[in-house]
Coordinates of C-alpha atoms and ligand atoms in Angstrom, one line a residue:
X1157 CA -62.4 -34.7 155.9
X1158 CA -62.5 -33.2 159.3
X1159 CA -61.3 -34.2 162.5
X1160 CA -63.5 -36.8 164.1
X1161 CA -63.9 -34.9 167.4
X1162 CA -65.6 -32.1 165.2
X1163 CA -68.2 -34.2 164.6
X1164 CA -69.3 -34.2 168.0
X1165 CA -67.7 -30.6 169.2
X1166 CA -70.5 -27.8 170.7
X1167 CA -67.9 -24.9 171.7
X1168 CA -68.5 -22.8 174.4
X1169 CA -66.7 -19.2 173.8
X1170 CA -64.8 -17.4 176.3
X1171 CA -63.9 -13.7 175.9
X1172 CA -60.9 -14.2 178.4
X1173 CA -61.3 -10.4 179.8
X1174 CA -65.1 -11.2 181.5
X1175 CA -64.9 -14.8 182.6
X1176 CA -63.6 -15.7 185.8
X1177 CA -60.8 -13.8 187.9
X1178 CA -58.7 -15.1 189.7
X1179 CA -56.4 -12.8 191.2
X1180 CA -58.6 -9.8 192.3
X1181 CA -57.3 -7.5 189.6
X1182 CA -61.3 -7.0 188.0
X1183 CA -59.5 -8.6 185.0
X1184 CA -60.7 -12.8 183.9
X1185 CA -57.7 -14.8 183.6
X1186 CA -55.9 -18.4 182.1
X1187 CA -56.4 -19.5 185.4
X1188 CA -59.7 -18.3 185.8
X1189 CA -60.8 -20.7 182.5
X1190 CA -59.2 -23.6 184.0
X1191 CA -60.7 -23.5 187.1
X1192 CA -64.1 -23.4 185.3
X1193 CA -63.6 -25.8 182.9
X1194 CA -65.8 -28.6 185.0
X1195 CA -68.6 -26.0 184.8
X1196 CA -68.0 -25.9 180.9
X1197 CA -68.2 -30.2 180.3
X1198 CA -70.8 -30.1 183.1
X1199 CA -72.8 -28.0 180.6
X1200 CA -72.4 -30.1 177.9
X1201 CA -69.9 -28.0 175.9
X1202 CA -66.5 -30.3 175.0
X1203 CA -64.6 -27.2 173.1
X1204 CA -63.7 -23.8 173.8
X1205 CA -62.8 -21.0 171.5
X1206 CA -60.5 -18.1 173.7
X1207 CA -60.8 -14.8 172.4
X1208 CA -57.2 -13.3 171.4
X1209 CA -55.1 -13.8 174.7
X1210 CA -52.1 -12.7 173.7
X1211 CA -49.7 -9.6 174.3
X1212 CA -51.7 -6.4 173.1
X1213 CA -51.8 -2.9 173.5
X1214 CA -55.8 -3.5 173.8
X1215 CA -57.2 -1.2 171.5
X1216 CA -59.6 -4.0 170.1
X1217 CA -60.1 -5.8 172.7
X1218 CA -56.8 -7.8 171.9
X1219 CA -57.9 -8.0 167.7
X1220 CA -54.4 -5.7 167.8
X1221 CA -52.1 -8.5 168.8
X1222 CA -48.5 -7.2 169.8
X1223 CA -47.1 -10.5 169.8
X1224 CA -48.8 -13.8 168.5
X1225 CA -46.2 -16.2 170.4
X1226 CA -46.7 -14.4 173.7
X1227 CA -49.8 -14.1 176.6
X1228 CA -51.1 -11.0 177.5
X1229 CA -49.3 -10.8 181.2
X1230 CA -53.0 -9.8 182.5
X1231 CA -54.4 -13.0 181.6
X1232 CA -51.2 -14.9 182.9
X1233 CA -48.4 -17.2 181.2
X1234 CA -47.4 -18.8 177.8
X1235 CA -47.4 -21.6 180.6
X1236 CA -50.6 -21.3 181.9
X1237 CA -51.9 -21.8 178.9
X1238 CA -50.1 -24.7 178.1
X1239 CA -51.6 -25.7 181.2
X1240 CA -55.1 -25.2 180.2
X1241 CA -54.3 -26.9 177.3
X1242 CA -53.7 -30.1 179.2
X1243 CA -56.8 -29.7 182.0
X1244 CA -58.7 -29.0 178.9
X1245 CA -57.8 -32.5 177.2
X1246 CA -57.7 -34.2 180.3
X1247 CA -61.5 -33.6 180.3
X1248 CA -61.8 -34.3 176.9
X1249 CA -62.4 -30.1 175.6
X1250 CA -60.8 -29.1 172.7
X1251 CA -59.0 -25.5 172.5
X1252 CA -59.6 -23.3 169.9
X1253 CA -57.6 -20.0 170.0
X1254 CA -57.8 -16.7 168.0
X1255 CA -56.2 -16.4 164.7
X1256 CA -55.8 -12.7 163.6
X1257 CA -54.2 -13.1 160.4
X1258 CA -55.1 -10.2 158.4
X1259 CA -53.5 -7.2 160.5
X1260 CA -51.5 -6.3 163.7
X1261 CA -51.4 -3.7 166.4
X1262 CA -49.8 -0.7 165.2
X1263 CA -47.5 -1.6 167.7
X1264 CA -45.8 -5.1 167.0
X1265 CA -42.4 -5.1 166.0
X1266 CA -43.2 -5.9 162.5
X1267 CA -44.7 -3.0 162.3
X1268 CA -42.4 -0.4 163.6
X1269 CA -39.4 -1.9 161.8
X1270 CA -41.8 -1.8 158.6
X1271 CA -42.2 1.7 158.7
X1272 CA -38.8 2.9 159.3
X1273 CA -37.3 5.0 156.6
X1274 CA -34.5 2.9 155.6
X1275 CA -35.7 -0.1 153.5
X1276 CA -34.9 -3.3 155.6
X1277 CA -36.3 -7.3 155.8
X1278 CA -39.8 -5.9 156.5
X1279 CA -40.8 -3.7 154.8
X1280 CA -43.2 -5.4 152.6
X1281 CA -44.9 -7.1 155.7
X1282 CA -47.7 -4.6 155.6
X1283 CA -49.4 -3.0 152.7
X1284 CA -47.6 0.4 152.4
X1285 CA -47.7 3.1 148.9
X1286 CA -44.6 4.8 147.9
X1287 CA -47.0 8.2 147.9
X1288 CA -48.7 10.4 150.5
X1289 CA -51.9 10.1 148.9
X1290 CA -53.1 6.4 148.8
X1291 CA -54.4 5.5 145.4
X1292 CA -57.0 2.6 146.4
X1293 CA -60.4 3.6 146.9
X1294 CA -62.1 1.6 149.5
X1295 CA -59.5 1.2 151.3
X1296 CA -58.7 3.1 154.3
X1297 CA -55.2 4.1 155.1
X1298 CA -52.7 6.2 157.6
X1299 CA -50.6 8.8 156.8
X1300 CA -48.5 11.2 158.7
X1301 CA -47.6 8.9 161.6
X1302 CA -44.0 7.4 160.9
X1303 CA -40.3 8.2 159.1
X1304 CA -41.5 5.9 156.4
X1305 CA -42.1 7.7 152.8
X1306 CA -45.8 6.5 152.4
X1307 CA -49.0 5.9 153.8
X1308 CA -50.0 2.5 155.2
X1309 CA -53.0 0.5 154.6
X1310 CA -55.3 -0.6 157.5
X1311 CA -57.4 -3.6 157.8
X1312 CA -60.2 -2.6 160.7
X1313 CA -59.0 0.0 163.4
X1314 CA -56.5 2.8 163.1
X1315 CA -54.7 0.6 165.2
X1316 CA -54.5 -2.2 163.1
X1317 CA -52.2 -1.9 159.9
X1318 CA -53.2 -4.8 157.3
X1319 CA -50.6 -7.2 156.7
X1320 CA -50.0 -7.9 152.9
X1321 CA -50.0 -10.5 151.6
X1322 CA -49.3 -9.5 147.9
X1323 CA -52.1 -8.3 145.3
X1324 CA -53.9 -10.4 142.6
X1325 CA -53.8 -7.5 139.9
X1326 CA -50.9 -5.6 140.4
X1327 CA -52.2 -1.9 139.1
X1328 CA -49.4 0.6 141.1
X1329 CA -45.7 0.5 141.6
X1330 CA -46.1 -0.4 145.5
X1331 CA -47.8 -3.6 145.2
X1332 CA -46.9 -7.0 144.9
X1333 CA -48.1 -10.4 143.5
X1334 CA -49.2 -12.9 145.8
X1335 CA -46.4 -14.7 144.9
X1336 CA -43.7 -12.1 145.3
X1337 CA -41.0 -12.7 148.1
X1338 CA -42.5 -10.1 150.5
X1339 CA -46.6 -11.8 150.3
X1340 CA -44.7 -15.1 150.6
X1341 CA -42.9 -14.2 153.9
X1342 CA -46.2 -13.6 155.6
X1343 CA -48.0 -16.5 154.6
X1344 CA -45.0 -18.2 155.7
X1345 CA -45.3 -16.6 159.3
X1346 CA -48.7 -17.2 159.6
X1347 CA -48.2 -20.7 159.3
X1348 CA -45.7 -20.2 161.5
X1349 CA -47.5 -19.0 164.6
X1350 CA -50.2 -21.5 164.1
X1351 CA -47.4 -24.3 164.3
X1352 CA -46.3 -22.7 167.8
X1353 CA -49.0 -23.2 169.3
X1354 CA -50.3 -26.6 167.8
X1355 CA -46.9 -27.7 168.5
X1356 CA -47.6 -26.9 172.5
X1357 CA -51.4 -28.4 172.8
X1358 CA -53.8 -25.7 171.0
X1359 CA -56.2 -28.0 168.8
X1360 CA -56.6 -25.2 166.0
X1361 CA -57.7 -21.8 165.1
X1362 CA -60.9 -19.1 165.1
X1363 CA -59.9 -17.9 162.4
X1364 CA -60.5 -13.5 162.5
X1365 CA -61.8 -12.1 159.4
X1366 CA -60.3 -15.0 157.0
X1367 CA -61.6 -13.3 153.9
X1368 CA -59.5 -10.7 154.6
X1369 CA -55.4 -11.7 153.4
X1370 CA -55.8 -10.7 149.9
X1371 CA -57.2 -7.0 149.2
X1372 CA -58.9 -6.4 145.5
X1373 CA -59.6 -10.0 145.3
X1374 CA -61.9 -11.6 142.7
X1375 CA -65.2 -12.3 143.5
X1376 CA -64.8 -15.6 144.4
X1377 CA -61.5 -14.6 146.8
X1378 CA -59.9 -17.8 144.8
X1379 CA -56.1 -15.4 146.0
X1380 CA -57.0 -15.3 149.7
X1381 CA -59.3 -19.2 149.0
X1382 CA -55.5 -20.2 147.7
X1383 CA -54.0 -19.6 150.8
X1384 CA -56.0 -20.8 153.4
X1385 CA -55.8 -23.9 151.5
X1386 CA -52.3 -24.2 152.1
X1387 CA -52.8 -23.8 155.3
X1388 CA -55.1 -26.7 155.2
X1389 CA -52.7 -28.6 153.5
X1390 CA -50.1 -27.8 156.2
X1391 CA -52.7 -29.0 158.9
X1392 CA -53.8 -32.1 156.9
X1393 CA -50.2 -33.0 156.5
X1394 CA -48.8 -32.0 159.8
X1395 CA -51.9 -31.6 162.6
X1396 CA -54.9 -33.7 161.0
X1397 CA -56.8 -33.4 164.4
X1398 CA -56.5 -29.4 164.0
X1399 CA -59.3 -27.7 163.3
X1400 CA -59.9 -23.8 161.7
X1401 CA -63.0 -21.9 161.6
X1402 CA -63.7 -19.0 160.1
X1403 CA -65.4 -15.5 160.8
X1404 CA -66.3 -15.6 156.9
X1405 CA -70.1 -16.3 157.3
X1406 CA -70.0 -17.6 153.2
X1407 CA -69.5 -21.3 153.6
X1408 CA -69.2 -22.1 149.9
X1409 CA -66.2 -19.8 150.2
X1410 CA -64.9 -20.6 152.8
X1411 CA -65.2 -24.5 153.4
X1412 CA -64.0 -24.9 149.9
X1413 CA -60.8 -22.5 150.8
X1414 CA -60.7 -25.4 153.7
X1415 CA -62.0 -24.0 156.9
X1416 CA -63.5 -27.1 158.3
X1417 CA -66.5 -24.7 159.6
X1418 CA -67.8 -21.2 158.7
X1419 CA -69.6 -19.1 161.0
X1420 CA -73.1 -18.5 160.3
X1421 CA -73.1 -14.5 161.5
X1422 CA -75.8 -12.0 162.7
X1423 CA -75.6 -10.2 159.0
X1424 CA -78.2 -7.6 158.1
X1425 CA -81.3 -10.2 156.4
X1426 CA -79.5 -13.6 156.0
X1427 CA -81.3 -16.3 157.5
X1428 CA -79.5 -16.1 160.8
X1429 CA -80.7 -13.2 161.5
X1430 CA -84.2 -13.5 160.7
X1431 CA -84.4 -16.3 163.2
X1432 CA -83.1 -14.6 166.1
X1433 CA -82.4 -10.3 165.4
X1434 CA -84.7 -9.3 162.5
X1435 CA -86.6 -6.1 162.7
X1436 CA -88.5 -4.4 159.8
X1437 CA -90.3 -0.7 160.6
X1438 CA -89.4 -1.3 164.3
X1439 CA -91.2 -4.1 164.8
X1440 CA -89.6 -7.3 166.1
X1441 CA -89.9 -10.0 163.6
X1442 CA -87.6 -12.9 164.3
X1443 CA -89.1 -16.1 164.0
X1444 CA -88.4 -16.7 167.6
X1445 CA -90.2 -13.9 168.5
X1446 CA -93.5 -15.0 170.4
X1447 CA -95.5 -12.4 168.5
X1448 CA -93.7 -11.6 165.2
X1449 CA -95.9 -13.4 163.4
X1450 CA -93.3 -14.8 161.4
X1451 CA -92.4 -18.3 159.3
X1452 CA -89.3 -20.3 159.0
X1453 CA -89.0 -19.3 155.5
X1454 CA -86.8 -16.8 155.0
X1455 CA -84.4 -18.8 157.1
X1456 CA -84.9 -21.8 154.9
X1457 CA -84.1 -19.8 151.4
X1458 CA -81.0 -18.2 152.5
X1459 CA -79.7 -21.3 154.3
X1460 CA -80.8 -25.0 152.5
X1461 CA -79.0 -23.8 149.5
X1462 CA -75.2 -23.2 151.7
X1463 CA -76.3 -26.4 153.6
X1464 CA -76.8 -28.3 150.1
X1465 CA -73.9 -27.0 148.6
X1466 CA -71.8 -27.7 151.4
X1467 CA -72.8 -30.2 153.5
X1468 CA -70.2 -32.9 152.2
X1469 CA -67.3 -30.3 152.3
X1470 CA -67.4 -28.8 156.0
X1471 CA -69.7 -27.3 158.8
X1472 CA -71.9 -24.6 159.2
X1473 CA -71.6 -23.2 162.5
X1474 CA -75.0 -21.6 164.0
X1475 CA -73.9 -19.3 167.2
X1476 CA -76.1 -18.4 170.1
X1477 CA -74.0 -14.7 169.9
X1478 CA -70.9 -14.2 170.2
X1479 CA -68.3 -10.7 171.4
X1480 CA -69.8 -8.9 168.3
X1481 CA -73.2 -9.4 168.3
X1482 CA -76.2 -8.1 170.6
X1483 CA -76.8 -10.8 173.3
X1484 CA -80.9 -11.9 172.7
X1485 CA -82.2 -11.2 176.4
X1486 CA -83.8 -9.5 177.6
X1487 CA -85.0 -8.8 173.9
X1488 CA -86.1 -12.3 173.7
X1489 CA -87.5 -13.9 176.9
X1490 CA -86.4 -16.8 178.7
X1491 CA -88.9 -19.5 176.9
X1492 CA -88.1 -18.0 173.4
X1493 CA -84.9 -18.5 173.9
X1494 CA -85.4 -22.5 175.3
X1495 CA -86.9 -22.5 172.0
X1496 CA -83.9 -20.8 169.5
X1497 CA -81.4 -23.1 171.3
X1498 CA -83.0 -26.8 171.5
X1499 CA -83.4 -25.6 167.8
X1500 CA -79.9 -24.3 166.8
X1501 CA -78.6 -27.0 168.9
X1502 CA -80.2 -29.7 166.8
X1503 CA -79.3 -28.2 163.5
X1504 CA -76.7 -29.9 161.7
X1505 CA -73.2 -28.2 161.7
X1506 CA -71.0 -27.3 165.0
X1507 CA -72.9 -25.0 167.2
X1508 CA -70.8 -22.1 169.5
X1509 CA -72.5 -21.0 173.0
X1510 CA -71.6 -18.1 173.9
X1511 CA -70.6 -17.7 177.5
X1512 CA -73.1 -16.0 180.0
X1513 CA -76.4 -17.3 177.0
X1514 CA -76.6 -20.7 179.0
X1515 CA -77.9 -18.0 182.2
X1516 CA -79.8 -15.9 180.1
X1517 CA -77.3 -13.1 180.5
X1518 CA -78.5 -10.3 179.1
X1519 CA -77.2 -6.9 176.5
X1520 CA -76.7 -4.4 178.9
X1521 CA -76.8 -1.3 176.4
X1522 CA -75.7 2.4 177.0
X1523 CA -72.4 1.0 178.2
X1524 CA -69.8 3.3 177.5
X1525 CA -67.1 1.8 174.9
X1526 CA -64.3 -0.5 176.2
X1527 CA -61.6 -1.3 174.4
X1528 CA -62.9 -0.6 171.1
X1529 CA -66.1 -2.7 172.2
X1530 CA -69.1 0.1 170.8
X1531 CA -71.9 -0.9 170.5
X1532 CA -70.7 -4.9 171.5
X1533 CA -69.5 -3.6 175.3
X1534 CA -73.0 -4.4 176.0
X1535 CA -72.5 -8.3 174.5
X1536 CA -69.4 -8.3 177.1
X1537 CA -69.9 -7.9 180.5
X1538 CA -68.7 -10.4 183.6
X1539 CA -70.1 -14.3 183.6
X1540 CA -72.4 -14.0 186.5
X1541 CA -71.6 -17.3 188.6
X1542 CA -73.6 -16.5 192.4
X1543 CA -74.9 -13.7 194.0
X1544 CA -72.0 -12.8 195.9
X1545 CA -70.2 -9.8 195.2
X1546 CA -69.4 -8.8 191.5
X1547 CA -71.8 -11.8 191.0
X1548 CA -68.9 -14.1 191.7
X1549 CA -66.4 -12.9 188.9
X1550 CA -63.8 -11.5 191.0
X1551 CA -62.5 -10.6 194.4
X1552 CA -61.3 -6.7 193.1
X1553 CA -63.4 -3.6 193.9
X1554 CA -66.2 -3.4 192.0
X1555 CA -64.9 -0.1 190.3
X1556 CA -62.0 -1.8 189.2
X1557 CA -64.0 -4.6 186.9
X1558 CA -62.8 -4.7 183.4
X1559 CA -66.6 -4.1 182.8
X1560 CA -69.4 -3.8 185.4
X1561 CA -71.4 -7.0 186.0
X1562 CA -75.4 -6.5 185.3
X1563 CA -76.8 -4.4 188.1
X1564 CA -80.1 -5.8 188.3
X1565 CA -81.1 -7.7 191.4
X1566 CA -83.0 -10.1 189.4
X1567 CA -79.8 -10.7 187.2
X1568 CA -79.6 -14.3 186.0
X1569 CA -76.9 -16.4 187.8
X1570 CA -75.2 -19.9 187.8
X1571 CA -76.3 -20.5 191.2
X1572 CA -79.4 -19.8 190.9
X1573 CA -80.0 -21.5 187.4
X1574 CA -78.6 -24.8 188.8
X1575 CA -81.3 -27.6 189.2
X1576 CA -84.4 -25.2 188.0
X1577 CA -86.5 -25.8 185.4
X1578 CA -85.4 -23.3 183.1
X1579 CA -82.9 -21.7 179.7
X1580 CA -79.9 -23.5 181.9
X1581 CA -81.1 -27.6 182.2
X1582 CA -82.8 -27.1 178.6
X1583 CA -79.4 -26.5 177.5
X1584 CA -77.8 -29.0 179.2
X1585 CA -80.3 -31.0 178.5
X1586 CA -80.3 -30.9 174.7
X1587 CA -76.5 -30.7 174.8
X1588 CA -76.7 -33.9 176.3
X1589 CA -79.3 -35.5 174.0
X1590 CA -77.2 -34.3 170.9
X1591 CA -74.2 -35.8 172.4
X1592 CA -76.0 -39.4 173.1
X1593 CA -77.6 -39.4 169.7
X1594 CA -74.8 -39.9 166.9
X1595 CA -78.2 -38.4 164.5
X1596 CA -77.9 -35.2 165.9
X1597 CA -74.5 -34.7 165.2
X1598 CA -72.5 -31.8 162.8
X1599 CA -72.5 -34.7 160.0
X1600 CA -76.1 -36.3 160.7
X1601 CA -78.4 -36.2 158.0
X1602 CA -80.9 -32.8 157.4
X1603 CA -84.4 -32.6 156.2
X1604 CA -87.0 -30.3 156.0
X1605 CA -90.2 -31.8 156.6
X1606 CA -92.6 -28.8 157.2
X1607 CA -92.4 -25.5 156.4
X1608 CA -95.1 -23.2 155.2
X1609 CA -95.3 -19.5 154.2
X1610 CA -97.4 -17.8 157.1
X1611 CA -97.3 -20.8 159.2
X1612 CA -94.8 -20.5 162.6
X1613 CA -94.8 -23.9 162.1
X1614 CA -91.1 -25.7 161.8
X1615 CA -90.4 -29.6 161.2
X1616 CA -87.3 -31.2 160.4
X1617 CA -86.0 -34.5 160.3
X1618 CA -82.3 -35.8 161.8
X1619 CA -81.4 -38.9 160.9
X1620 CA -84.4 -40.9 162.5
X1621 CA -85.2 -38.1 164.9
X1622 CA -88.1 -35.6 164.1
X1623 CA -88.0 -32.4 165.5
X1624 CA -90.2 -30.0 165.9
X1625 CA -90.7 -25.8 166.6
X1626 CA -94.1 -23.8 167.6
X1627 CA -92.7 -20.3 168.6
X1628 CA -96.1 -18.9 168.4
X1629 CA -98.7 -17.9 170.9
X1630 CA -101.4 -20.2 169.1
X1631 CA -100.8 -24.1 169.1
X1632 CA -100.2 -26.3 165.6
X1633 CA -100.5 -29.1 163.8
X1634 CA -99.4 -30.8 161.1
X1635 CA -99.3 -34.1 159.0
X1636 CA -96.1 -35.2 159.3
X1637 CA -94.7 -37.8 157.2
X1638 CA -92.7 -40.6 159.2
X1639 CA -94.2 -39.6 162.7
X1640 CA -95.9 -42.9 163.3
X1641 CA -95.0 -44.7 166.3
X1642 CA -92.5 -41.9 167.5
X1643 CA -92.3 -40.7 170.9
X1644 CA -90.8 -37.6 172.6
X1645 CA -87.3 -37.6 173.5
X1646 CA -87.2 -33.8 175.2
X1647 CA -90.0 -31.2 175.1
X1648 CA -90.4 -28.2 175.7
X1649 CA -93.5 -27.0 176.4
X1650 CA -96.1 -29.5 175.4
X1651 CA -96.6 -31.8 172.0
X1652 CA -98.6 -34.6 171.1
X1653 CA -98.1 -37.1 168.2
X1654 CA -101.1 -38.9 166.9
X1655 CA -100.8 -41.0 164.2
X1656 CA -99.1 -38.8 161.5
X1657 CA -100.7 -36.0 163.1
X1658 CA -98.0 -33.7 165.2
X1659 CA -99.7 -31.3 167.9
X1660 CA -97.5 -28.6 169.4
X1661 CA -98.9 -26.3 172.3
X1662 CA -98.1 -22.5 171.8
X1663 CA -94.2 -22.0 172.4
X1664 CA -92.7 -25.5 172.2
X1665 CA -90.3 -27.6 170.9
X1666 CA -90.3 -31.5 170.9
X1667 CA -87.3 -34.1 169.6
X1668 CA -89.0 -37.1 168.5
Ligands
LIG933 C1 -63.5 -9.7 163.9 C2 -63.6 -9.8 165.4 C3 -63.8 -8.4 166.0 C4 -62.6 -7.6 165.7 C5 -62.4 -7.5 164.2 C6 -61.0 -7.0 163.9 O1 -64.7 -9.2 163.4 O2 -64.6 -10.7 165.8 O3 -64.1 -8.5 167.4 O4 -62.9 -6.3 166.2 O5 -62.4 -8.8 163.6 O6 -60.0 -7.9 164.2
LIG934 CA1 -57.2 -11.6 186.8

């Protein structure tokens, strides 16, 4: 089963590069996090998940890792880390790094002794034909670019060749089996960097497109499921308090492969997205969305079946964004999103803030790209702590920022949220109720106990805790089985509960 601390984890995520600098260079830093890390438990959030800090050329925003065992000198030292580790625990916070197992940067040494011309110990590390034309469609590849006598495979970016680990049909000369010598050798340096840094504090792994290991897999990825669960094995045996989660967003897949969580991503009409980013002809019809006119059910069909089927096998993890995905304001307003978060916060599973949502921070689009950000720069810009200058991120010229800070005056802050009714103390105050109440847990029980086509109306039951959602502009009511006798625990906006009869104003929420 999974750690016991998952049980009661809510991670806040850090992209390292826009969080707190310490040293005037416009860059956040190791340092930076530790020094923060009061804000993060005073928040309510008792895990982190760092974005990849480690030695990088930077093309993908440190997705090309250079060299797993090593940090990124701009962000500080292997020993700062450590030492996060440690302040971390000492204040009870788990730490979560980045996993990329599926590819490299172009420029680790793997790599560049991979595609020298002289065969040598590895060259079978990456996924490389014997031709100059590569003969797997759907699969884009590099030619022309090293002494090597074929063309390489690539995973995501130019930048980042894919790693092989071996093929489950083998159809040309150049590939291997997943259990040939050469796939075996990187499974068995995976495991290796994740025992580095579990051996020296880190609590486990985000784990970076985990479907990803085994290309032309089967449809249920059972080659790439196969190795993740000897990873799992490894942890079970070796680490049982480590825990992996995966960028996979298919929890049958991937809690059965033994990710302890899977993310629940922003992915065009799953039922994430139609809470929170769904748009059909242009118009905005989230169910969050004041005016969308919308119901909880397409949520509901897409998810109740992955939470059935998985619910006794691992977590679903619901995200508030994350470095990928559009931030919700100013798209959403400040009282729609009190609303998405006291409700993804009460959902079963392990819920991930993202850093800078607690404020209200919000996309700022038309950014040009940053180290391979696109469209996401936008989802990426400084944590605004006061209204000093750079909005308190760092002491360096404000030309010299890794990525401006939000130019508005009215710019949401820490300071400033602080004490004031508002998206801040509504998260810290359900954080806090779900962390007092052992119901509203990752492993409490889940119910549905309203939910009607055309009807904004949501109701769901937590153990003994009812909860309930009015994102409309016009109030509802229900009959709700159960209700009698039970009282508000946090509201938002107003509700009444009369008998079995539950009452909510336009735009609330109330945790019974
Ligand atoms: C994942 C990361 C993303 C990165 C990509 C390639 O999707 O979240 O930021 O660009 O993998 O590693
Ligand atoms: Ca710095």
């Amino acid at each position: 089963m999974m750690p016991e601390w998952l049980n009661d984890a809510v991670f806040y995520e850090i992209y390292p590069q826009s969080f707190y600098d310490t040293n005037g260079d416009g860059i956040g830093d190791l340092r930076g996090i530790v020094e923060k890390l009061d804000y993060v438990k005073n928040l309510g959030c008792n895990a982190l998940w760092i974005n990849p800090c480690f030695d990088s050329p930077f093309k993908d925003a440190g997705y090309d890792v250079r060299d797993y065992c090593r940090v990124a000198p701009r962000y500080g030292t292997n020993e700062d880390l450590y030492r996060l580790f440690s302040e971390a625990h000492r204040r009870g916070i788990h730490v979560l790094l980045d996993l990329v197992p599926g590819h490299t940067s172009e420029e680790h040494p793997w790599f560049i002794e991979s595609a020298k011309a002289e065969p040598n110990a590895l060259s079978g590390r990456y996924i490389w034909t014997d031709f100059w034309i590569c003969g797997v469609p759907n699969h884009p590849y590099i030619g022309g670019e090293t002494p090597r006598n074929g063309t390489y495979m690539l995973n995501f970016f130019k930048c980042q060749p894919a790693l092989n680990y071996g093929w489950r049909k083998v159809t040309e000369r150049w590939q291997c089996g997943v259990d040939h010598p050469d796939a075996l050798a990187t499974r068995k340096a995976l495991m290796e960097i994740m025992r580095f840094w579990l051996d020296r504090g880190c609590d486990g792994f985000r784990v970076d497109m985990a479907d990803s290991l085994v290309k032309e897999d089967d449809e249920n990825k059972s080659c790439t499921a196969a190795i993740w669960r000897e990873v799992r094995e490894m942890l079970d045996r070796d680490y049982p308090e480590a825990a992996i989660v995966s960028e996979w967003s298919n929890p049958k897949l991937a809690l059965n492969a033994g990710f302890h969580a899977d993310f629940y991503l922003d992915h065009w009409h799953n039922g994430y997205h139609s809470l929170l980013r769904q748009t059909d002809d242009g118009m905005d019809r989230s169910y969050f969305k004041k005016d969308a006119d919308s119901d909880i059910m397409r949520f509901l069909d897409d998810y109740l079946p992955k939470y059935e089927a998985t619910r006794d096998v691992g977590a679903i993890s619901f995200i508030t964004c994350n470095h990928d995905t559009p931030r919700l304001a100013p798209r959403l307003s400040a009282r729609e999103l009190q609303l998405a978060y006291a409700t993804l916060f009460t959902l079963p599973g392990v819920p991930f803030l993202y850093y800078g949502d607690e404020i209200g921070m919000r996309y700022m689009a038309d950014l040009p790209t940053k180290e391979g950000g696109y469209t996401r720069t936008g989802s990426r810009t400084p944590m605004q702590w006061d209204k000093s200058a750079n909005m308190g991120f760092s002491e360096a010229d404000p030309e010299k920022l890794y990525l401006p800070v939000d130019p508005d005056p009215d710019a949401p802050c820490v300071q400033e949220a602080e004490g004031r009714d508002g998206l801040y103390e509504t998260v810290r105050a359900v954080l806090a109720i779900r962390h007092r109440e052992p119901d509203l847990r990752t492993n409490g029980s889940f119910s549905v106990l309203y939910a009607r086509p055309k009807d904004p109306l949501f109701v769901y039951r937590r153990g003994d805790r009812i909860a309930a959602v009015n994102p409309s502009g016009k109030a509802c009511s229900a009959e709700v089985k159960g209700l009698n006798g039970k009282t508000p625990l946090f509201t938002v906006g107003e509700a009444a509960a009369a008998g079995d009869r539950l009452t909510l104003a336009p735009q609330s929420f109330v945790l019974l």
